[in-house]
């Protein structure tokens, strides 16, 4: 064999070995990654090869599947009252992926979850029947929230304080997931993305904003728990006006005629006295207020219900005047409606917070339980005495304070209003907040509502005027359960 042929043979052998090595690497090490790659069309074909499992509300599916024509994706997702439940279900789209419960439980719903495989199926590789996701949502509470919010931009959450079950979760404006579930829905998708009101954002748990005076419940909890005051009826020695520490800037109250000078915590909550809670936060110091906020769930990176909520924030490294502003839910304090519902839920439940969740169980194709979410998994936030005192003060707010629009005949209702500044120097329409609880006939519920924009002028915006009526409708529906 001459030198040229020998060199060519060696080169060809090296090429073959390189190809064998590459094939072995792909099969042995990269197969799983390639199989799970989002751009692998086979995964999408497999996901929609059969009807999907369902998301269940009160025993009935709010989802379905429809046969598609002329596509390698055999079925697409459909929704019943999609715009009512989109903040719960999310969407499952052949083109744009899946979100919320549709995304978290996609493998259960499409039948590929390993827990669904029978011993025979594991051997043969036969596709398993899909499972279902059973929610805690009450359809009457959900509809009450949606109807009451109407065309207003905002969100609302209702929780059973004893169990932590989320009974209602609504974000407005909403959208119908059916409109983007196929492969040819680009126009609808583009309109949703371009909409300045961001209907795809779940405002109930994914858009934290300044909570305004609803945060005063957290500050009042810190004051009682740290012994700053022994009772909600003890005078606070708060001057009017209260000047922010180290500045010449007065912290003004909403009403100049309100009896806020030296007001007790009860009266300060009743009239939403900024001077009291600014001074209380400054007297306690940011560390004690933050510790209490974090007990309620602020600054939690992984609040999963099971959809992950955005973090509600109580900031760090504030100076004295900033700490005082944080006491009225301003400066850089932010909260989701879910978080503020958790505050009321803990106080309503004797100071214990039941872990919020909107899925009760996940089942296989035969109805067997794959995953169970126990109710009543609680942790203590404040003492029973602190919770009892603050409930009493919240009732005062509703009976003869700033929250009278939340009254329900024959029920114990407590709440706290909030009007939060929005924009530089409050240049935009303020946010209207209300957080509350109600008890009657063995039923309990805690609610938080934010109205970001109702079309009202700034002077017409108030928690009592815009948010409290929404909360009342939700609480009435929950108490009828």
Short mmCIF file of C-alpha atoms in Angstrom, two decimals, residues 4 73 85 114-115 121 127 150 155 157 191-192 215 221 224 246 248 258 260 273 290 329 352 379 397 434 475:
data_model
loop_
_atom_site.label_atom_id
_atom_site.label_comp_id
_atom_site.label_asym_id
_atom_site.label_seq_id
_atom_site.Cartn_x
_atom_site.Cartn_y
_atom_site.Cartn_z
CA UNK A 4 -1.16 8.25 -0.22
CA UNK A 73 -51.67 18.50 16.28
CA UNK A 85 -61.45 31.55 34.78
CA UNK A 114 -44.69 9.20 35.03
CA UNK A 115 -47.19 8.78 37.88
CA UNK A 121 -47.62 1.00 29.98
CA UNK A 127 -49.67 6.70 26.30
CA UNK A 150 -66.88 44.85 35.60
CA UNK A 155 -58.03 42.29 40.77
CA UNK A 157 -58.83 37.37 45.78
CA UNK A 191 -53.48 42.29 20.22
CA UNK A 192 -53.18 40.84 23.74
CA UNK A 215 -50.68 47.98 55.15
CA UNK A 221 -49.83 44.04 64.37
CA UNK A 224 -49.11 45.21 69.55
CA UNK A 246 -35.30 64.71 60.32
CA UNK A 248 -39.71 69.67 57.73
CA UNK A 258 -60.59 63.47 61.55
CA UNK A 260 -56.26 61.73 64.60
CA UNK A 273 -54.79 58.38 60.29
CA UNK A 290 -40.14 44.15 58.34
CA UNK A 329 -47.96 51.50 52.73
CA UNK A 352 -52.77 31.75 62.30
CA UNK A 379 -48.35 28.91 61.03
CA UNK A 397 -63.80 50.50 60.31
CA UNK A 434 -59.90 47.11 50.44
CA UNK A 475 -68.07 37.97 50.81
#
